[in-house]
Amino acid sequence: MRVYISIDMEGVAGVVHEDQTDPVDPRHAGEYNRFRRLMTAEANAAIEGALAAGAERVLVNDSHWLMMNLLAEELHPVAELLSGGPKARSMVEGVELGFDAAFFVGYHARAGVGPAVIDHTYTSRVYEARLNSRPVGELAINAALAGTYDVPVALVSGDQAVAAEARDFLGPAVETVVVKEAVGRFAARSVAPAEACRRIREGATAALRRPHAPFRLTSPIRLEVDFQLTQMADMAELAPGSVRTAGRTVTFTHEDYREVFRAWRALYNLASVE
């Protein structure tokens, strides 16, 4: 059995604020380095759970911010680590190599959901993203790309909001591991890190002991992105094939979701240019 793990940081137990997840600002180095160790521990818990269910190969894709967060020397020796960027498939880079199941660990809810810890969709520039008129976040965007490679998402961990999002998109078979209850964007009741790891480990094993179906979208696939500012949409509409459909909304439509995902990355990256 081959298992793929995409791990983010905002959904890790104990994380409640962006300062704890920021690898750039030196003022936050102390907090960030504490929480990257907790992130690595949750990755290891997911790996251990997969091994207990019979996994023979595990690839872990570091998916937070600059994608250089996991402590390589502390990662379980059975797993391969994919880190750094940019990556063509971003948070699900490597999924195209062939896997039987994927885990999304440390994930968070889409932009605009509350209460949810540090809700956003890839970047704070995005007010809302929709696929075929349905609001989506990183979970659905990434699960759909995994689905084009026939890889189902078997487990999602994070707060209660992303767990609800996972069940809504992926159905009742997905294993959801809640490690904290958000009470606001920057506040949560969290279990202890050791307890979070226990839940993830057991959840991973349980998830792999039942079948899961890949998440796929009906073609043609229409991506709509509402940006925070019209200026951002001014730049995003420069992406080939995109259409400005409202003051701060840019739309892209294609039969192939892999092309839609490529357009999604271009849209939010262009929106960062001033």
PDB file of C-alpha atoms in Angstrom, residues 42-255:
ATOM      1  CA  GLU A  42       1.680  14.969  13.688  1.00  0.00           C
ATOM      2  CA  ALA A  43       3.258  13.912  10.390  1.00  0.00           C
ATOM      3  CA  ASN A  44       4.977  11.059  12.218  1.00  0.00           C
ATOM      4  CA  ALA A  45       1.712  10.019  13.836  1.00  0.00           C
ATOM      5  CA  ALA A  46       0.061   9.786  10.419  1.00  0.00           C
ATOM      6  CA  ILE A  47       3.022   7.780   9.091  1.00  0.00           C
ATOM      7  CA  GLU A  48       2.890   5.379  12.044  1.00  0.00           C
ATOM      8  CA  GLY A  49      -0.833   4.887  11.579  1.00  0.00           C
ATOM      9  CA  ALA A  50      -0.340   4.148   7.892  1.00  0.00           C
ATOM     10  CA  LEU A  51       2.410   1.629   8.635  1.00  0.00           C
ATOM     11  CA  ALA A  52       0.182  -0.121  11.157  1.00  0.00           C
ATOM     12  CA  ALA A  53      -2.411  -0.576   8.409  1.00  0.00           C
ATOM     13  CA  GLY A  54       0.138  -2.125   6.063  1.00  0.00           C
ATOM     14  CA  ALA A  55       1.595   0.822   4.154  1.00  0.00           C
ATOM     15  CA  GLU A  56       4.887   0.045   2.448  1.00  0.00           C
ATOM     16  CA  ARG A  57       5.609   3.465   0.984  1.00  0.00           C
ATOM     17  CA  VAL A  58       4.865   6.900   2.455  1.00  0.00           C
ATOM     18  CA  LEU A  59       5.588  10.278   0.887  1.00  0.00           C
ATOM     19  CA  VAL A  60       5.131  13.429   2.986  1.00  0.00           C
ATOM     20  CA  ASN A  61       4.688  16.724   1.147  1.00  0.00           C
ATOM     21  CA  ASP A  62       5.458  19.783   3.295  1.00  0.00           C
ATOM     22  CA  SER A  63       2.594  22.081   2.285  1.00  0.00           C
ATOM     23  CA  HIS A  64       2.794  25.117   4.556  1.00  0.00           C
ATOM     24  CA  TRP A  65       3.962  28.593   3.452  1.00  0.00           C
ATOM     25  CA  LEU A  66       7.518  28.232   2.024  1.00  0.00           C
ATOM     26  CA  MET A  67       7.109  24.456   2.330  1.00  0.00           C
ATOM     27  CA  MET A  68      10.294  24.024   4.344  1.00  0.00           C
ATOM     28  CA  ASN A  69       8.846  23.462   7.818  1.00  0.00           C
ATOM     29  CA  LEU A  70       9.194  19.796   8.724  1.00  0.00           C
ATOM     30  CA  LEU A  71      12.275  18.797  10.685  1.00  0.00           C
ATOM     31  CA  ALA A  72      13.883  16.244   8.385  1.00  0.00           C
ATOM     32  CA  GLU A  73      16.028  14.749  11.136  1.00  0.00           C
ATOM     33  CA  GLU A  74      12.927  14.032  13.224  1.00  0.00           C
ATOM     34  CA  LEU A  75      10.741  12.584  10.463  1.00  0.00           C
ATOM     35  CA  HIS A  76      10.005   8.853  10.582  1.00  0.00           C
ATOM     36  CA  PRO A  77      12.792   7.093   8.635  1.00  0.00           C
ATOM     37  CA  VAL A  78      10.382   5.058   6.522  1.00  0.00           C
ATOM     38  CA  ALA A  79       8.927   8.175   4.881  1.00  0.00           C
ATOM     39  CA  GLU A  80      10.243  10.277   2.033  1.00  0.00           C
ATOM     40  CA  LEU A  81      10.075  14.047   2.475  1.00  0.00           C
ATOM     41  CA  LEU A  82       9.102  16.393  -0.343  1.00  0.00           C
ATOM     42  CA  SER A  83       9.877  19.985   0.620  1.00  0.00           C
ATOM     43  CA  GLY A  84      10.629  23.377  -0.869  1.00  0.00           C
ATOM     44  CA  GLY A  85       9.027  25.233  -3.712  1.00  0.00           C
ATOM     45  CA  PRO A  86       7.615  26.323  -5.978  1.00  0.00           C
ATOM     46  CA  LYS A  87       5.930  23.059  -6.915  1.00  0.00           C
ATOM     47  CA  ALA A  88       3.653  22.666  -9.933  1.00  0.00           C
ATOM     48  CA  ARG A  89       0.984  20.909  -7.859  1.00  0.00           C
ATOM     49  CA  SER A  90       1.735  22.895  -4.705  1.00  0.00           C
ATOM     50  CA  MET A  91       0.152  21.247  -1.648  1.00  0.00           C
ATOM     51  CA  VAL A  92      -0.358  17.967  -3.518  1.00  0.00           C
ATOM     52  CA  GLU A  93       2.930  17.790  -5.405  1.00  0.00           C
ATOM     53  CA  GLY A  94       3.992  14.166  -5.764  1.00  0.00           C
ATOM     54  CA  VAL A  95       0.479  12.737  -5.714  1.00  0.00           C
ATOM     55  CA  GLU A  96       0.888  12.008  -9.433  1.00  0.00           C
ATOM     56  CA  LEU A  97       3.512   9.350  -8.626  1.00  0.00           C
ATOM     57  CA  GLY A  98       0.824   6.808  -7.751  1.00  0.00           C
ATOM     58  CA  PHE A  99      -0.771   6.234  -4.342  1.00  0.00           C
ATOM     59  CA  ASP A 100      -3.619   4.217  -2.895  1.00  0.00           C
ATOM     60  CA  ALA A 101      -4.754   6.902  -0.429  1.00  0.00           C
ATOM     61  CA  ALA A 102      -3.964  10.412   0.728  1.00  0.00           C
ATOM     62  CA  PHE A 103      -4.027  12.033   4.157  1.00  0.00           C
ATOM     63  CA  PHE A 104      -4.498  15.774   4.624  1.00  0.00           C
ATOM     64  CA  VAL A 105      -2.983  16.519   8.035  1.00  0.00           C
ATOM     65  CA  GLY A 106      -3.044  19.877   9.837  1.00  0.00           C
ATOM     66  CA  TYR A 107      -5.533  21.345   7.365  1.00  0.00           C
ATOM     67  CA  HIS A 108      -7.828  24.327   7.955  1.00  0.00           C
ATOM     68  CA  ALA A 109     -11.203  25.566   6.749  1.00  0.00           C
ATOM     69  CA  ARG A 110     -11.792  27.652   3.643  1.00  0.00           C
ATOM     70  CA  ALA A 111     -11.831  31.430   3.684  1.00  0.00           C
ATOM     71  CA  GLY A 112     -14.977  32.874   5.197  1.00  0.00           C
ATOM     72  CA  VAL A 113     -15.918  29.959   7.443  1.00  0.00           C
ATOM     73  CA  GLY A 114     -16.303  30.582  11.136  1.00  0.00           C
ATOM     74  CA  PRO A 115     -15.582  29.731  13.790  1.00  0.00           C
ATOM     75  CA  ALA A 116     -12.443  28.256  12.258  1.00  0.00           C
ATOM     76  CA  VAL A 117      -8.764  28.648  13.106  1.00  0.00           C
ATOM     77  CA  ILE A 118      -6.927  30.860  10.584  1.00  0.00           C
ATOM     78  CA  ASP A 119      -9.459  30.252   7.814  1.00  0.00           C
ATOM     79  CA  HIS A 120      -8.129  31.094   4.331  1.00  0.00           C
ATOM     80  CA  THR A 121      -7.839  29.618   0.855  1.00  0.00           C
ATOM     81  CA  TYR A 122      -4.172  29.399  -0.122  1.00  0.00           C
ATOM     82  CA  THR A 123      -3.656  33.141   0.386  1.00  0.00           C
ATOM     83  CA  SER A 124      -5.271  36.050   2.186  1.00  0.00           C
ATOM     84  CA  ARG A 125      -5.752  37.721  -1.200  1.00  0.00           C
ATOM     85  CA  VAL A 126      -8.632  35.332  -1.926  1.00  0.00           C
ATOM     86  CA  TYR A 127     -12.011  36.339  -0.497  1.00  0.00           C
ATOM     87  CA  GLU A 128     -13.757  33.240  -1.873  1.00  0.00           C
ATOM     88  CA  ALA A 129     -13.057  30.547  -4.459  1.00  0.00           C
ATOM     89  CA  ARG A 130     -15.768  28.464  -6.117  1.00  0.00           C
ATOM     90  CA  LEU A 131     -15.699  25.333  -8.243  1.00  0.00           C
ATOM     91  CA  ASN A 132     -18.880  24.799 -10.256  1.00  0.00           C
ATOM     92  CA  SER A 133     -20.524  27.504  -8.098  1.00  0.00           C
ATOM     93  CA  ARG A 134     -19.663  25.749  -4.824  1.00  0.00           C
ATOM     94  CA  PRO A 135     -17.407  27.570  -2.330  1.00  0.00           C
ATOM     95  CA  VAL A 136     -14.197  25.607  -1.811  1.00  0.00           C
ATOM     96  CA  GLY A 137     -11.005  25.771   0.208  1.00  0.00           C
ATOM     97  CA  GLU A 138      -7.666  24.064   0.080  1.00  0.00           C
ATOM     98  CA  LEU A 139      -9.196  20.733   1.035  1.00  0.00           C
ATOM     99  CA  ALA A 140     -11.559  20.478  -1.952  1.00  0.00           C
ATOM    100  CA  ILE A 141      -9.153  22.150  -4.411  1.00  0.00           C
ATOM    101  CA  ASN A 142      -6.407  19.678  -3.511  1.00  0.00           C
ATOM    102  CA  ALA A 143      -8.677  16.635  -3.203  1.00  0.00           C
ATOM    103  CA  ALA A 144      -9.998  17.273  -6.697  1.00  0.00           C
ATOM    104  CA  LEU A 145      -6.468  17.336  -8.125  1.00  0.00           C
ATOM    105  CA  ALA A 146      -5.628  14.123  -6.260  1.00  0.00           C
ATOM    106  CA  GLY A 147      -8.792  12.660  -7.757  1.00  0.00           C
ATOM    107  CA  THR A 148      -7.516  13.232 -11.289  1.00  0.00           C
ATOM    108  CA  TYR A 149      -4.726  10.791 -10.389  1.00  0.00           C
ATOM    109  CA  ASP A 150      -7.237   8.327  -8.868  1.00  0.00           C
ATOM    110  CA  VAL A 151      -6.035   9.036  -5.327  1.00  0.00           C
ATOM    111  CA  PRO A 152      -8.798   9.269  -2.695  1.00  0.00           C
ATOM    112  CA  VAL A 153      -8.450  11.354   0.452  1.00  0.00           C
ATOM    113  CA  ALA A 154      -8.914   8.935   3.346  1.00  0.00           C
ATOM    114  CA  LEU A 155      -8.141  11.160   6.352  1.00  0.00           C
ATOM    115  CA  VAL A 156      -8.332  14.861   7.235  1.00  0.00           C
ATOM    116  CA  SER A 157      -7.170  16.362  10.536  1.00  0.00           C
ATOM    117  CA  GLY A 158      -7.578  19.858  11.960  1.00  0.00           C
ATOM    118  CA  ASP A 159     -10.350  21.747  13.715  1.00  0.00           C
ATOM    119  CA  GLN A 160     -14.069  21.005  13.701  1.00  0.00           C
ATOM    120  CA  ALA A 161     -14.702  23.345  10.752  1.00  0.00           C
ATOM    121  CA  VAL A 162     -12.357  21.575   8.345  1.00  0.00           C
ATOM    122  CA  ALA A 163     -13.703  18.222   9.560  1.00  0.00           C
ATOM    123  CA  ALA A 164     -17.222  19.308   8.594  1.00  0.00           C
ATOM    124  CA  GLU A 165     -15.896  20.555   5.256  1.00  0.00           C
ATOM    125  CA  ALA A 166     -14.246  17.186   4.628  1.00  0.00           C
ATOM    126  CA  ARG A 167     -17.427  15.238   5.308  1.00  0.00           C
ATOM    127  CA  ASP A 168     -19.431  17.631   3.144  1.00  0.00           C
ATOM    128  CA  PHE A 169     -17.171  17.193   0.110  1.00  0.00           C
ATOM    129  CA  LEU A 170     -15.732  13.706   0.552  1.00  0.00           C
ATOM    130  CA  GLY A 171     -18.647  11.903   2.181  1.00  0.00           C
ATOM    131  CA  PRO A 172     -19.065   9.863   5.349  1.00  0.00           C
ATOM    132  CA  ALA A 173     -16.250   7.411   4.577  1.00  0.00           C
ATOM    133  CA  VAL A 174     -13.508   9.988   5.144  1.00  0.00           C
ATOM    134  CA  GLU A 175     -11.852   9.756   8.551  1.00  0.00           C
ATOM    135  CA  THR A 176     -11.905  13.138  10.281  1.00  0.00           C
ATOM    136  CA  VAL A 177      -9.641  13.756  13.263  1.00  0.00           C
ATOM    137  CA  VAL A 178     -10.543  16.831  15.309  1.00  0.00           C
ATOM    138  CA  VAL A 179      -7.589  18.035  17.388  1.00  0.00           C
ATOM    139  CA  LYS A 180      -9.080  21.398  18.403  1.00  0.00           C
ATOM    140  CA  GLU A 181     -12.381  23.250  18.570  1.00  0.00           C
ATOM    141  CA  ALA A 182     -12.179  26.738  17.123  1.00  0.00           C
ATOM    142  CA  VAL A 183     -13.905  29.457  19.122  1.00  0.00           C
ATOM    143  CA  GLY A 184     -12.701  32.225  16.793  1.00  0.00           C
ATOM    144  CA  ARG A 185     -10.189  32.860  14.028  1.00  0.00           C
ATOM    145  CA  PHE A 186      -7.383  33.184  16.568  1.00  0.00           C
ATOM    146  CA  ALA A 187      -8.707  31.078  19.445  1.00  0.00           C
ATOM    147  CA  ALA A 188      -9.396  27.401  20.063  1.00  0.00           C
ATOM    148  CA  ARG A 189      -9.737  24.704  22.689  1.00  0.00           C
ATOM    149  CA  SER A 190      -7.024  22.224  21.761  1.00  0.00           C
ATOM    150  CA  VAL A 191      -6.149  18.761  22.967  1.00  0.00           C
ATOM    151  CA  ALA A 192      -2.573  18.165  24.111  1.00  0.00           C
ATOM    152  CA  PRO A 193      -0.080  17.451  21.289  1.00  0.00           C
ATOM    153  CA  ALA A 194       0.416  13.880  22.505  1.00  0.00           C
ATOM    154  CA  GLU A 195      -3.343  13.284  22.421  1.00  0.00           C
ATOM    155  CA  ALA A 196      -3.578  14.808  18.949  1.00  0.00           C
ATOM    156  CA  CYS A 197      -0.895  12.417  17.744  1.00  0.00           C
ATOM    157  CA  ARG A 198      -2.702   9.461  19.271  1.00  0.00           C
ATOM    158  CA  ARG A 199      -5.931  10.432  17.501  1.00  0.00           C
ATOM    159  CA  ILE A 200      -4.173  10.922  14.166  1.00  0.00           C
ATOM    160  CA  ARG A 201      -2.275   7.641  14.483  1.00  0.00           C
ATOM    161  CA  GLU A 202      -5.422   5.655  15.260  1.00  0.00           C
ATOM    162  CA  GLY A 203      -7.466   7.549  12.687  1.00  0.00           C
ATOM    163  CA  ALA A 204      -4.920   6.836   9.962  1.00  0.00           C
ATOM    164  CA  THR A 205      -5.015   3.122  10.653  1.00  0.00           C
ATOM    165  CA  ALA A 206      -8.808   3.065  10.736  1.00  0.00           C
ATOM    166  CA  ALA A 207      -9.060   5.092   7.524  1.00  0.00           C
ATOM    167  CA  LEU A 208      -6.946   2.649   5.536  1.00  0.00           C
ATOM    168  CA  ARG A 209      -9.046  -0.304   6.615  1.00  0.00           C
ATOM    169  CA  ARG A 210     -12.061   0.794   4.553  1.00  0.00           C
ATOM    170  CA  PRO A 211     -12.500   1.799   0.902  1.00  0.00           C
ATOM    171  CA  HIS A 212     -12.546   5.393  -0.321  1.00  0.00           C
ATOM    172  CA  ALA A 213     -13.509   6.916  -3.644  1.00  0.00           C
ATOM    173  CA  PRO A 214     -11.503   9.677  -5.354  1.00  0.00           C
ATOM    174  CA  PHE A 215     -13.138  13.113  -5.332  1.00  0.00           C
ATOM    175  CA  ARG A 216     -13.952  14.259  -8.857  1.00  0.00           C
ATOM    176  CA  LEU A 217     -15.739  17.234 -10.373  1.00  0.00           C
ATOM    177  CA  THR A 218     -18.216  17.215 -13.267  1.00  0.00           C
ATOM    178  CA  SER A 219     -16.905  18.787 -16.464  1.00  0.00           C
ATOM    179  CA  PRO A 220     -16.843  21.463 -17.683  1.00  0.00           C
ATOM    180  CA  ILE A 221     -15.297  22.850 -14.520  1.00  0.00           C
ATOM    181  CA  ARG A 222     -15.795  26.521 -13.751  1.00  0.00           C
ATOM    182  CA  LEU A 223     -13.443  28.232 -11.334  1.00  0.00           C
ATOM    183  CA  GLU A 224     -14.485  31.599  -9.922  1.00  0.00           C
ATOM    184  CA  VAL A 225     -12.215  33.596  -7.629  1.00  0.00           C
ATOM    185  CA  ASP A 226     -13.374  36.642  -5.691  1.00  0.00           C
ATOM    186  CA  PHE A 227     -10.383  38.680  -4.561  1.00  0.00           C
ATOM    187  CA  GLN A 228     -10.196  40.979  -1.570  1.00  0.00           C
ATOM    188  CA  LEU A 229      -9.583  44.039  -3.778  1.00  0.00           C
ATOM    189  CA  THR A 230     -10.506  44.953  -7.357  1.00  0.00           C
ATOM    190  CA  GLN A 231      -6.829  45.784  -7.944  1.00  0.00           C
ATOM    191  CA  MET A 232      -6.009  42.125  -7.371  1.00  0.00           C
ATOM    192  CA  ALA A 233      -8.582  41.104  -9.967  1.00  0.00           C
ATOM    193  CA  ASP A 234      -7.048  43.674 -12.349  1.00  0.00           C
ATOM    194  CA  MET A 235      -3.850  41.635 -12.265  1.00  0.00           C
ATOM    195  CA  ALA A 236      -5.406  38.155 -12.078  1.00  0.00           C
ATOM    196  CA  GLU A 237      -7.418  38.618 -15.271  1.00  0.00           C
ATOM    197  CA  LEU A 238      -4.113  38.778 -17.165  1.00  0.00           C
ATOM    198  CA  ALA A 239      -3.861  34.983 -16.791  1.00  0.00           C
ATOM    199  CA  PRO A 240      -4.422  33.341 -20.205  1.00  0.00           C
ATOM    200  CA  GLY A 241      -7.965  32.040 -20.607  1.00  0.00           C
ATOM    201  CA  SER A 242      -9.371  33.943 -17.646  1.00  0.00           C
ATOM    202  CA  VAL A 243     -12.383  36.254 -17.866  1.00  0.00           C
ATOM    203  CA  ARG A 244     -13.276  39.189 -15.611  1.00  0.00           C
ATOM    204  CA  THR A 245     -16.880  38.503 -14.619  1.00  0.00           C
ATOM    205  CA  ALA A 246     -17.376  41.063 -11.836  1.00  0.00           C
ATOM    206  CA  GLY A 247     -15.536  43.883 -10.105  1.00  0.00           C
ATOM    207  CA  ARG A 248     -13.307  41.591  -8.074  1.00  0.00           C
ATOM    208  CA  THR A 249     -14.134  38.250  -9.717  1.00  0.00           C
ATOM    209  CA  VAL A 250     -12.084  36.362 -12.295  1.00  0.00           C
ATOM    210  CA  THR A 251     -13.348  33.155 -13.905  1.00  0.00           C
ATOM    211  CA  PHE A 252     -11.699  30.266 -15.740  1.00  0.00           C
ATOM    212  CA  THR A 253     -13.495  27.298 -17.358  1.00  0.00           C
ATOM    213  CA  HIS A 254     -12.008  24.081 -18.753  1.00  0.00           C
ATOM    214  CA  GLU A 255     -12.878  20.418 -19.262  1.00  0.00           C
TER     215      GLU A 255
END
